[in-house]
Coordinates of C-alpha atoms and ligand atoms in Angstrom, one line a residue:
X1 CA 65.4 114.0 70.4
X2 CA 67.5 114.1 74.1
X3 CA 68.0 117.5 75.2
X4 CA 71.6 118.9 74.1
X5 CA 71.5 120.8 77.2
X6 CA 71.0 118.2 79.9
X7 CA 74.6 119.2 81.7
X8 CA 73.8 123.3 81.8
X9 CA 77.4 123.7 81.7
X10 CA 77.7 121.9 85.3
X11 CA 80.5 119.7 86.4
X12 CA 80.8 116.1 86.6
X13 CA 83.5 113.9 88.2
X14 CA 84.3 110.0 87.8
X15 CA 85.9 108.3 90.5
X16 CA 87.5 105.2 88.1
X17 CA 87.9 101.7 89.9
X18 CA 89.5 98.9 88.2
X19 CA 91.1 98.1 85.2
X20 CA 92.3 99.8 82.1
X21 CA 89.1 99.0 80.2
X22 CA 87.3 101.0 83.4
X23 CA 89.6 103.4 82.8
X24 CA 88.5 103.7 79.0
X25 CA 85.3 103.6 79.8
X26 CA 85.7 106.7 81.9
X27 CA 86.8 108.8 79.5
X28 CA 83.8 107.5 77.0
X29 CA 81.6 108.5 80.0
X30 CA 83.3 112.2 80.2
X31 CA 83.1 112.7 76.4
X32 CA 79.7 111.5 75.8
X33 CA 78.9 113.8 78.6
X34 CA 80.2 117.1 77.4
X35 CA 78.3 116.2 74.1
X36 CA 75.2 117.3 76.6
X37 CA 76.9 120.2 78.1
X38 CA 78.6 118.6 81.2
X39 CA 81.9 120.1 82.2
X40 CA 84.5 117.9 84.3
X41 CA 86.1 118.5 86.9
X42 CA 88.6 117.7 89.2
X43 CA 87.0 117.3 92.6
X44 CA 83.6 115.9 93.6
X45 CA 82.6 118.8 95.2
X46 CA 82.7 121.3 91.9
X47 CA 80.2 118.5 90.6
X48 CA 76.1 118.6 89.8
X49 CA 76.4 114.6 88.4
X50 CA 79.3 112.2 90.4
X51 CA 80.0 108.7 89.1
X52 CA 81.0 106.1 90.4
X53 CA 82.8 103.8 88.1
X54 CA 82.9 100.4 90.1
X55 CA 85.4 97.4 89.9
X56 CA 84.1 94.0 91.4
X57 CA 87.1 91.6 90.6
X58 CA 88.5 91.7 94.2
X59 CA 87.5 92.5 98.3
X60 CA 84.7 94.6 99.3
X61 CA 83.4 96.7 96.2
X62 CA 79.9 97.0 97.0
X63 CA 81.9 98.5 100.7
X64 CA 83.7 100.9 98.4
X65 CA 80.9 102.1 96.6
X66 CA 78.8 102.4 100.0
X67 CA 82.1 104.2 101.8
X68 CA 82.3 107.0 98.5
X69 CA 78.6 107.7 98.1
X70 CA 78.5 108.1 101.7
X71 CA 80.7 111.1 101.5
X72 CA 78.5 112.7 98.9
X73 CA 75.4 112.9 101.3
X74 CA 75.9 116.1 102.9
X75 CA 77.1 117.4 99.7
X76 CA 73.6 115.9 98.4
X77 CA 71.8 118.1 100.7
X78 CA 73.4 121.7 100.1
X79 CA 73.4 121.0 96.2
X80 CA 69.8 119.6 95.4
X81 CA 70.7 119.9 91.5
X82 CA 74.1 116.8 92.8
X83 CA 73.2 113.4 91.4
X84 CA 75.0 110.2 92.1
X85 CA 75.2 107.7 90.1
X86 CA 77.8 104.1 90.0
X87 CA 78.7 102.3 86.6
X88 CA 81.4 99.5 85.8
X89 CA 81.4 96.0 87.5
X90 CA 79.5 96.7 90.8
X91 CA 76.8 97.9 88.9
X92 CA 76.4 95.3 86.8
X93 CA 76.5 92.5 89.5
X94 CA 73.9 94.7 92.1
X95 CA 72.0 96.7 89.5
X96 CA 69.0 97.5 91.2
X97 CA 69.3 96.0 94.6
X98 CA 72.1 98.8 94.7
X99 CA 69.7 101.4 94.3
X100 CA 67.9 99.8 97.8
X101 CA 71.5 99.3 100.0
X102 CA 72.6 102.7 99.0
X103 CA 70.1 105.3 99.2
X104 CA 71.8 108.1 98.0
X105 CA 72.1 107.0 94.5
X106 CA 70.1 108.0 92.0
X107 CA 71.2 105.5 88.8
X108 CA 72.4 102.3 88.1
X109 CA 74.2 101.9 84.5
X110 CA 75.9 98.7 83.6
X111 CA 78.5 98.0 81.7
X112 CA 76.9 97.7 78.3
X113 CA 75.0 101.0 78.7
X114 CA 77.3 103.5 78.9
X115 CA 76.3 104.5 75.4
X116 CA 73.1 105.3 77.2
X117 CA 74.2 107.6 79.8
X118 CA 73.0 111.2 78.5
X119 CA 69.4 109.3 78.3
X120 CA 70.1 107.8 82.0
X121 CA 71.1 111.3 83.3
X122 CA 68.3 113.2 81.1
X123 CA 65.7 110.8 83.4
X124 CA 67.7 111.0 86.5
X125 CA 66.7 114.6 86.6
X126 CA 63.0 114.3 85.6
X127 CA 61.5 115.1 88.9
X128 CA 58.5 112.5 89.6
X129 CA 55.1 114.1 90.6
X130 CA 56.2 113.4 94.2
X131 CA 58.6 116.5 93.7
X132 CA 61.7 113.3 94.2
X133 CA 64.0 112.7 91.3
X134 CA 63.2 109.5 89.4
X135 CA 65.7 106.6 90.3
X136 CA 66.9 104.4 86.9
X137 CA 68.8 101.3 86.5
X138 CA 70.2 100.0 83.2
X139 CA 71.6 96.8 82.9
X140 CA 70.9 94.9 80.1
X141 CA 73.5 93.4 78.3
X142 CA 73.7 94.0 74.8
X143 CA 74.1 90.7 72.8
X144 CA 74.2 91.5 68.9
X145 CA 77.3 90.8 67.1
X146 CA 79.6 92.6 66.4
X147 CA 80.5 95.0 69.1
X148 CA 80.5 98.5 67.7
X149 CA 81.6 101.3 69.4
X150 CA 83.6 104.1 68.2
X151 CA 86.8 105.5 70.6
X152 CA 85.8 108.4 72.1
X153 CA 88.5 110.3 73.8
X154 CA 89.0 114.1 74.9
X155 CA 92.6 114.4 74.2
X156 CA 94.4 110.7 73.3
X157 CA 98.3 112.2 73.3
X158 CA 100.9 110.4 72.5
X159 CA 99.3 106.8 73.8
X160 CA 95.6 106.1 74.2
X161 CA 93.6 102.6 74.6
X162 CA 91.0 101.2 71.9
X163 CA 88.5 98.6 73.1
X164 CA 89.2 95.7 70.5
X165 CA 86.6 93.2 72.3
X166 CA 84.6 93.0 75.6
X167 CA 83.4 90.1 77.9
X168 CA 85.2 86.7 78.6
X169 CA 83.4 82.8 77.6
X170 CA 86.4 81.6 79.8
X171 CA 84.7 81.0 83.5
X172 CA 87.8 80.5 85.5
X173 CA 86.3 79.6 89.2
X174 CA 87.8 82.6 91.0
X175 CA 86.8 85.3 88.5
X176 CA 83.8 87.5 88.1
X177 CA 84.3 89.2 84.9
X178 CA 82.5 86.8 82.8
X179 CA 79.2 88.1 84.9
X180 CA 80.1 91.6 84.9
X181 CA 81.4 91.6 81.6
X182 CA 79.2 89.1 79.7
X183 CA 79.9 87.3 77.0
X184 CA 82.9 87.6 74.3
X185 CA 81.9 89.8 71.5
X186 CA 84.7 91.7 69.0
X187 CA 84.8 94.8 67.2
X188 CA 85.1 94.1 63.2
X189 CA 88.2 94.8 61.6
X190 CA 87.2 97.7 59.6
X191 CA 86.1 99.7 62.6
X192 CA 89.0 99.5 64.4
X193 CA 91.0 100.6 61.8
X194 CA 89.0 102.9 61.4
X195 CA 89.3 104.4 64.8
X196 CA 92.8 104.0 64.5
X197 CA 93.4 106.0 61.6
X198 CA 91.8 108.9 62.9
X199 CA 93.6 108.4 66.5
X200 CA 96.7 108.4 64.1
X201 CA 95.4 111.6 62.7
X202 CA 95.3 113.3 65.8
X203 CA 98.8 112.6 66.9
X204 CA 98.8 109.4 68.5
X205 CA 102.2 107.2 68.1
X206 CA 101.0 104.6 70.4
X207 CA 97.6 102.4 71.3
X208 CA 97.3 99.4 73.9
X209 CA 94.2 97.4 72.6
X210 CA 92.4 96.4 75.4
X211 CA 90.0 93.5 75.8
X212 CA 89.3 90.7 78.9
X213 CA 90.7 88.1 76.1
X214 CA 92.8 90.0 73.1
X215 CA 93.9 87.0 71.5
X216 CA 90.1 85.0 71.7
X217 CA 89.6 88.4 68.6
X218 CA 87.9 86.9 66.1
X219 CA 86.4 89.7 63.5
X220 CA 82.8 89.3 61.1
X221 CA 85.3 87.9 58.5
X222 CA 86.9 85.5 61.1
X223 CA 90.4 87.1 61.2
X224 CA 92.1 86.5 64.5
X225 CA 93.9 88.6 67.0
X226 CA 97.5 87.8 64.7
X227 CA 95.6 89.1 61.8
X228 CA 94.5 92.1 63.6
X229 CA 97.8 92.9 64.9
X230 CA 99.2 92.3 61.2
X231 CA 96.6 94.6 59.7
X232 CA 97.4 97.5 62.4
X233 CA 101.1 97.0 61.8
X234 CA 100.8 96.8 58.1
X235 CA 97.5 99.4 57.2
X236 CA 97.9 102.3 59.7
X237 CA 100.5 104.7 60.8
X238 CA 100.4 103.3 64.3
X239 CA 103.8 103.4 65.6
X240 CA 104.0 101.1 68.7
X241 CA 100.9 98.5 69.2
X242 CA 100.5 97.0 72.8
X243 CA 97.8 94.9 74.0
X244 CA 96.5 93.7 77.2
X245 CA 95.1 91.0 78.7
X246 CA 96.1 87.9 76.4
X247 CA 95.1 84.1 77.6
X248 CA 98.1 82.0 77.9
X249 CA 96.0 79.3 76.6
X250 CA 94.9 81.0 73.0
X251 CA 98.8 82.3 72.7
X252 CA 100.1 80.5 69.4
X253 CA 103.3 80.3 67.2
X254 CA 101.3 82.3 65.1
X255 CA 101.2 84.8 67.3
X256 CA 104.7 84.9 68.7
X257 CA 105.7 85.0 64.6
X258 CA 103.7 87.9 63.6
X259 CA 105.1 89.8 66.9
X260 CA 109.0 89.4 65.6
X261 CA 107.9 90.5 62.1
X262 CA 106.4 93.1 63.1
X263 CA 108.8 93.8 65.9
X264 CA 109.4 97.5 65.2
X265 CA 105.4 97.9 65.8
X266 CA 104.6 95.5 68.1
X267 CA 105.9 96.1 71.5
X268 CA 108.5 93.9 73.2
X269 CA 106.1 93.2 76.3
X270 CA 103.2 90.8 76.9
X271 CA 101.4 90.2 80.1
X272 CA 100.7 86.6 80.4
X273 CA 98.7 85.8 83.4
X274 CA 99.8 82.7 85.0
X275 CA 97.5 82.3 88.1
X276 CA 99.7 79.5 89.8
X277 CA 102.6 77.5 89.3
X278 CA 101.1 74.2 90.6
X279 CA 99.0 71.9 88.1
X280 CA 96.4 70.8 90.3
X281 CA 95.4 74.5 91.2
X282 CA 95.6 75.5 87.9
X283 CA 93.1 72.7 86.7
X284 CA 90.9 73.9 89.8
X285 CA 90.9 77.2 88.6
X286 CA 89.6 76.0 85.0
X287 CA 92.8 77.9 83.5
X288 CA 92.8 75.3 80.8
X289 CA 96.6 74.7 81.2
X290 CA 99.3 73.1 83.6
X291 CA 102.0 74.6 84.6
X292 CA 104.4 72.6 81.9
X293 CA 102.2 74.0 79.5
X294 CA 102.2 77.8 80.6
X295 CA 106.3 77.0 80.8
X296 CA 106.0 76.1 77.0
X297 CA 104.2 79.0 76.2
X298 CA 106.9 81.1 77.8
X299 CA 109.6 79.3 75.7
X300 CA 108.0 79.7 72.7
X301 CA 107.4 83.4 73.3
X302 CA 111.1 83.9 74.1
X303 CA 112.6 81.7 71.5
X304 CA 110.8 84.1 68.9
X305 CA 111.0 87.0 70.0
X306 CA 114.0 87.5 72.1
X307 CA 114.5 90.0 74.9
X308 CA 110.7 90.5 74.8
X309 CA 109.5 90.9 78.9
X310 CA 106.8 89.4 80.8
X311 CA 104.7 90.4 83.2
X312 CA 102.2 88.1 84.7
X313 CA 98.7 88.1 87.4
X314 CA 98.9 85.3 90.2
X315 CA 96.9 84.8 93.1
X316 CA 97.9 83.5 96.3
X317 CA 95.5 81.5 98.9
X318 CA 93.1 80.0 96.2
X319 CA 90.8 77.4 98.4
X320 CA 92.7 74.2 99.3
X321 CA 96.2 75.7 97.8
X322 CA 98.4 74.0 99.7
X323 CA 102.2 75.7 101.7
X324 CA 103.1 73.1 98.6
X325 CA 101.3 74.1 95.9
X326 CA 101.9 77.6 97.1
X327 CA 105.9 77.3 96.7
X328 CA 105.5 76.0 93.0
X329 CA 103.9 79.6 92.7
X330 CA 107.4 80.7 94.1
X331 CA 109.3 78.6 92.1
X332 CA 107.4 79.7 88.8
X333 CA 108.5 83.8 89.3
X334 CA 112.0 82.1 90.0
X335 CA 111.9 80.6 86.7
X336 CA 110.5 82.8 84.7
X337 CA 111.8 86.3 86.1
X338 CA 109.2 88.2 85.1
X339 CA 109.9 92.0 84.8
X340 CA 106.7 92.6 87.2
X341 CA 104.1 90.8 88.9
X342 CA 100.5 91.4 90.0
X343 CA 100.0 89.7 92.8
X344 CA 96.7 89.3 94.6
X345 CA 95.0 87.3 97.6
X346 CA 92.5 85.7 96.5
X347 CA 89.0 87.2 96.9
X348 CA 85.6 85.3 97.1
X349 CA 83.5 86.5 94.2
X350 CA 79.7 86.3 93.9
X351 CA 78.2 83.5 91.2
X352 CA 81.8 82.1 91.0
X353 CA 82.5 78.2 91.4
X354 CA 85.4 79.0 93.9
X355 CA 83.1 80.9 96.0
X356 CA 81.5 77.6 97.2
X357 CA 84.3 75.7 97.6
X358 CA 84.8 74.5 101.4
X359 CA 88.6 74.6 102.2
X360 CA 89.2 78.9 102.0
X361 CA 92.7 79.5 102.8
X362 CA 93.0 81.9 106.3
X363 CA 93.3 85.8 105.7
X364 CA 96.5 85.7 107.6
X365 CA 97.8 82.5 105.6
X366 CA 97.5 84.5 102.1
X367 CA 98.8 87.6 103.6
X368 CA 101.9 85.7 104.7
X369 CA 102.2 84.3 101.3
X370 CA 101.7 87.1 99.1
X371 CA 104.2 88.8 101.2
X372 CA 106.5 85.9 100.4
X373 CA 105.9 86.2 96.8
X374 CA 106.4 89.9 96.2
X375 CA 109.8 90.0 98.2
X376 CA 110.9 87.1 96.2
X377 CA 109.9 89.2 92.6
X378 CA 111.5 92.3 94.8
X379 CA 114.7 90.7 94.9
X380 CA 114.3 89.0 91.2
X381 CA 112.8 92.9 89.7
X382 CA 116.4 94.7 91.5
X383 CA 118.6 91.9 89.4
X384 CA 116.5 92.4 86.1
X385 CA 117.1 96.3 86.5
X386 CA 120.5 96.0 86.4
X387 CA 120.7 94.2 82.8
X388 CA 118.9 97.9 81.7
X389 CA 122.0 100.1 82.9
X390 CA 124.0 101.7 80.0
X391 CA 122.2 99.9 77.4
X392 CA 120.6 102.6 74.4
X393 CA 117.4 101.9 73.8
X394 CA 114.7 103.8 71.5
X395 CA 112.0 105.9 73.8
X396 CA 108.9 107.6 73.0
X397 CA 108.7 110.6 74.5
X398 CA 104.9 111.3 76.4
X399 CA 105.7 114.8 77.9
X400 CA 106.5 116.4 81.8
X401 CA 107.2 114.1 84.2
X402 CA 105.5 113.6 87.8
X403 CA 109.0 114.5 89.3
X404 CA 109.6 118.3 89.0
X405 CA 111.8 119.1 85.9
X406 CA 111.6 115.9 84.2
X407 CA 110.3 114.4 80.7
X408 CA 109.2 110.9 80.4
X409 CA 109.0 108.2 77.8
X410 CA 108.4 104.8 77.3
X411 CA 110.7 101.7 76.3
X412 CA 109.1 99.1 73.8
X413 CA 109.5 97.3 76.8
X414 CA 107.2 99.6 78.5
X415 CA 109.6 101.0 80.9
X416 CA 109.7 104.7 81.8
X417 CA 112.3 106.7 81.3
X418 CA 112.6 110.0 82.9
X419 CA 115.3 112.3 81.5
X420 CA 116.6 116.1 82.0
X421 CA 116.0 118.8 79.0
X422 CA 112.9 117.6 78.1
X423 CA 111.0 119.9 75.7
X424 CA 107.4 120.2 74.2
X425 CA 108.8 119.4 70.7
X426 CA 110.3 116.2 71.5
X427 CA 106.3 115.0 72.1
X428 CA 105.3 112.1 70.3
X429 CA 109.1 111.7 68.7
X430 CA 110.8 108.1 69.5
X431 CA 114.1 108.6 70.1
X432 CA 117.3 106.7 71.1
X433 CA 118.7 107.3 74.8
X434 CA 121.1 106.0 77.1
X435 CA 119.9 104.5 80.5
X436 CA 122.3 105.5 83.1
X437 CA 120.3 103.9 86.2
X438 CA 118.4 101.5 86.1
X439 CA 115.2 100.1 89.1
X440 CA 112.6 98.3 88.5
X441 CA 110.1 101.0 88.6
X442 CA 111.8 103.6 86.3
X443 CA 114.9 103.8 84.3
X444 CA 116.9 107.3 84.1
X445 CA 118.8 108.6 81.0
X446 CA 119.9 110.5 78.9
X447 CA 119.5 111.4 74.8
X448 CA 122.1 109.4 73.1
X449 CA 123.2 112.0 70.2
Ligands
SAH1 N1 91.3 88.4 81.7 C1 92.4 88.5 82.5 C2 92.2 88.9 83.9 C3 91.2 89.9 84.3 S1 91.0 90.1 86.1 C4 93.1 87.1 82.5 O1 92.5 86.1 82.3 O2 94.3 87.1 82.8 C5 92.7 90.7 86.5 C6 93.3 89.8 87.6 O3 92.7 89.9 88.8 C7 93.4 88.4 87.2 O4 94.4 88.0 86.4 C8 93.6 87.7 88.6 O5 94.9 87.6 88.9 C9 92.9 88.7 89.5 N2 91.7 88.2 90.1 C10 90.5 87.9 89.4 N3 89.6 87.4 90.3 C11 90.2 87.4 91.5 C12 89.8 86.9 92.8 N4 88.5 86.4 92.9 N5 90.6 87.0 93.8 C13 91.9 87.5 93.6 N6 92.3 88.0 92.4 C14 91.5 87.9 91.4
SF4_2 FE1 88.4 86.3 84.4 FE2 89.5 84.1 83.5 FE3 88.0 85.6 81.9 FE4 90.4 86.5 82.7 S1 90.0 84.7 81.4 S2 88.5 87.6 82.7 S3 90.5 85.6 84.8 S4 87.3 84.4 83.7
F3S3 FE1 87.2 95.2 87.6 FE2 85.4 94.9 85.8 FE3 87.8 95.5 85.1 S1 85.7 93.7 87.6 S2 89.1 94.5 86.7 S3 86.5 96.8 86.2 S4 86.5 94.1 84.0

């Protein structure tokens, strides 16, 4: 049996790198943690057990890892009860030759072992016979099918995120994931809506399923990600159902069809990474579409579900993109006017095909082109905005605002809102409101009695 009382009522802090399934992660780490008496906090330095939850998709995250533990040395020294430890990404990719590069760690947990952690803190302080604390990496990856893992979360509110699947099979050249993440495994049916039930139980209106591949779902009883979506929408008292990241290339008509039927559930915004506008980099890339193809997906999407927004990833300076090849990535936001885009220089990743390839693109090349690029969505995001102003539109309410005095909510298109009068009661309510300015960041209006 694991001691109950590993955490003796001590803090613990998470830095979180990454993406939302990082974020997710976090707050499984935090809950499983105060099941063994760990309390957390807000700052590092209230903390007996820091963690570093590591992204690796982009730069220098080994650096960041190595530039944040280094600031926790001195802290190591007054407090000899402090232990460091990094999850997520990095961890997976380094596991123990992290331990060696950064000395003051004192785990290792990858990204299938979170469910481990009380264990992996338990042994972190054992002292050895030395009088040193014992040093422990865990990073296995867990292959049995299916994925189980119940949501964990503190306090979900009005909107909380439910791990549907994990890992990607998809091997695009540039991306590390599929080593950090492993390989694609889903969550059955019955457990998710299982989870969701009880979230719904608790108050929650609103849940983004998460996964490196949503729409590659395929349940014990082979449903797939439409099913899923239909099931939530039909079976649970889930209001508004987001999802994040879907594959252009495994986005149907069966898909786009459940999504208007369900359109009062299933939110009017889908992030559909395109990458690149140009063909050739695309095939490159192993994205397992061309850019006519991706332009056809987009078609479909908006024939059947109209005034639905996109939002897309695309990376600038992939090796051998030409000024060419680059400016069919311009011409792709122009034709698409996505709402937002991520936009990212590419980043050589280790174990990835790209990595190795010989013609890398200058740092000052893909600076000047993802410059280009996000002035160009700047000008096309201003222009959207404007189509917002003095339209009434249904918002679900999420609470205070980060600007003094203000409530917030949520489009189905995902857009903020932030309004005056706000009070606690109007929580968790959707209701309709008039948008009387509109930018591309945030919209600001007022209820529409
Ligand atoms: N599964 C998602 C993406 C996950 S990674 C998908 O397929 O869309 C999130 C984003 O990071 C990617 O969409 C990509 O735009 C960016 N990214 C991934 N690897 C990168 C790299 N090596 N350099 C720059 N950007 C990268
Ligand atoms: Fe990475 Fe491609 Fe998988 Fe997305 S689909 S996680 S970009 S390998
Ligand atoms: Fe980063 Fe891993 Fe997410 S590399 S983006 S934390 S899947």
């Amino acid at each position: 049996m694991l001691n109950q009382n590993i955490g003796q009522g001590e803090g613990v802090y998470i830095s979180t790198y990454g993406c939302q399934m990082n974020v997710n992660d976090t707050e499984r780490m935090l809950s499983l943690l105060e099941m063994v008496n760990f309390v957390p906090v807000e700052t590092p330095e209230k903390a007996s057990l820091i963690i570093i939850n590591s992204c690796s998709v982009r730069e220098k995250p080994v650096h960041k890892v190595h530039s944040e533990a280094g600031k926790y040395q001195k802290m190591k020294e007054k407090n000899p009860r402090l232990r460091i430890g990094v999850g997520g990404c990095v961890a997976q990719q380094e596991k123990q030759k992290l331990l060696k590069d950064v000395p003051v760690l004192d785990f290792v947990f990858g990204t299938d072992a979170i469910d481990k952690l009380p264990e992996i803190v338990a042994q972190a302080y054992e002292l050895q016979p030395n009088g040193y604390p014992q040093k422990v990496v865990s990073a296995r990856f867990e292959n049995e099918k299916p994925y189980s893992v119940e949501t964990l979360v503190r306090n979900p509110g009005v909107s909380t995120f439910v791990n549907i699947m994990k890992g990607c099979d998809n091997f695009c050249t540039f991306c590390v994931v599929p080593f950090t993440r492993g390989r694609e495994r889903s969550r059955t049916m019955k457990e998710i809506l299982t989870d969701l039930n009880a979230l719904a139980a608790r108050g929650v209106k609103e849940v983004t399923l998460l996964g490196q591949n949503v729409n590659s779902y395929e349940s014990d009883c082979s449903a797939n990600f439409a099913t899923l979506l239909k099931t939530i929408a039909e079976d649970t008292k889930i209001e508004r159902i987001r999802y994040t990241t879907s594959h252009p290339k495994d986005f149907d008509q069966e898909l786009v069809d459940i999504s208007a039927k369900y359109r009062s559930k299933i939110c009017d915004y889908i992030h559909l990474p395109a990458q690149s506008g140009n063909t050739e980099v695309l095939k490159r890339m192993n994205r397992g579409y061309s850019r006519e193809e991706y332009l056809a997906k987009v078609k479909m999407i908006r024939d059947g579900i109209p005034g639905v927004i996109l939002t897309t990833d695309l990376i600038v300076g992939f090796p051998g993109e030409t000024e060419e090849q680059f400016e069919d990535t311009v011409s792709l936001i122009r034709e698409v006017r996505y709402d937002n885009i991520y936009a990212f220089k590419y980043s050589p990743r280790p174990f990835t095909k790209a990595a190795k390839y010989e013609d890398q693109v200058p740092e000052d090349e893909k600076q000047r082109r993802l410059a280009k690029l996000l002035e160009v969505q700047r000008e096309i995001a201003f222009e959207l905005a404007k189509d917002y102003e003095n339209i009434t539109t249904d918002v679900l309410i999420e609470g205070p605002a980060r600007e003094e005095g203000l409530y917030q909510g949520r489009t189905t298109q995902n857009k903020i809102v932030y309004f005056k009068d706000g009070t606690t009661d109007m929580i968790g309510k959707t209701m309709p409101f008039k948008i009387t300015s509109a930018f591309p960041n945030v919209l600001r209006g007022e209820f529409a009695h």
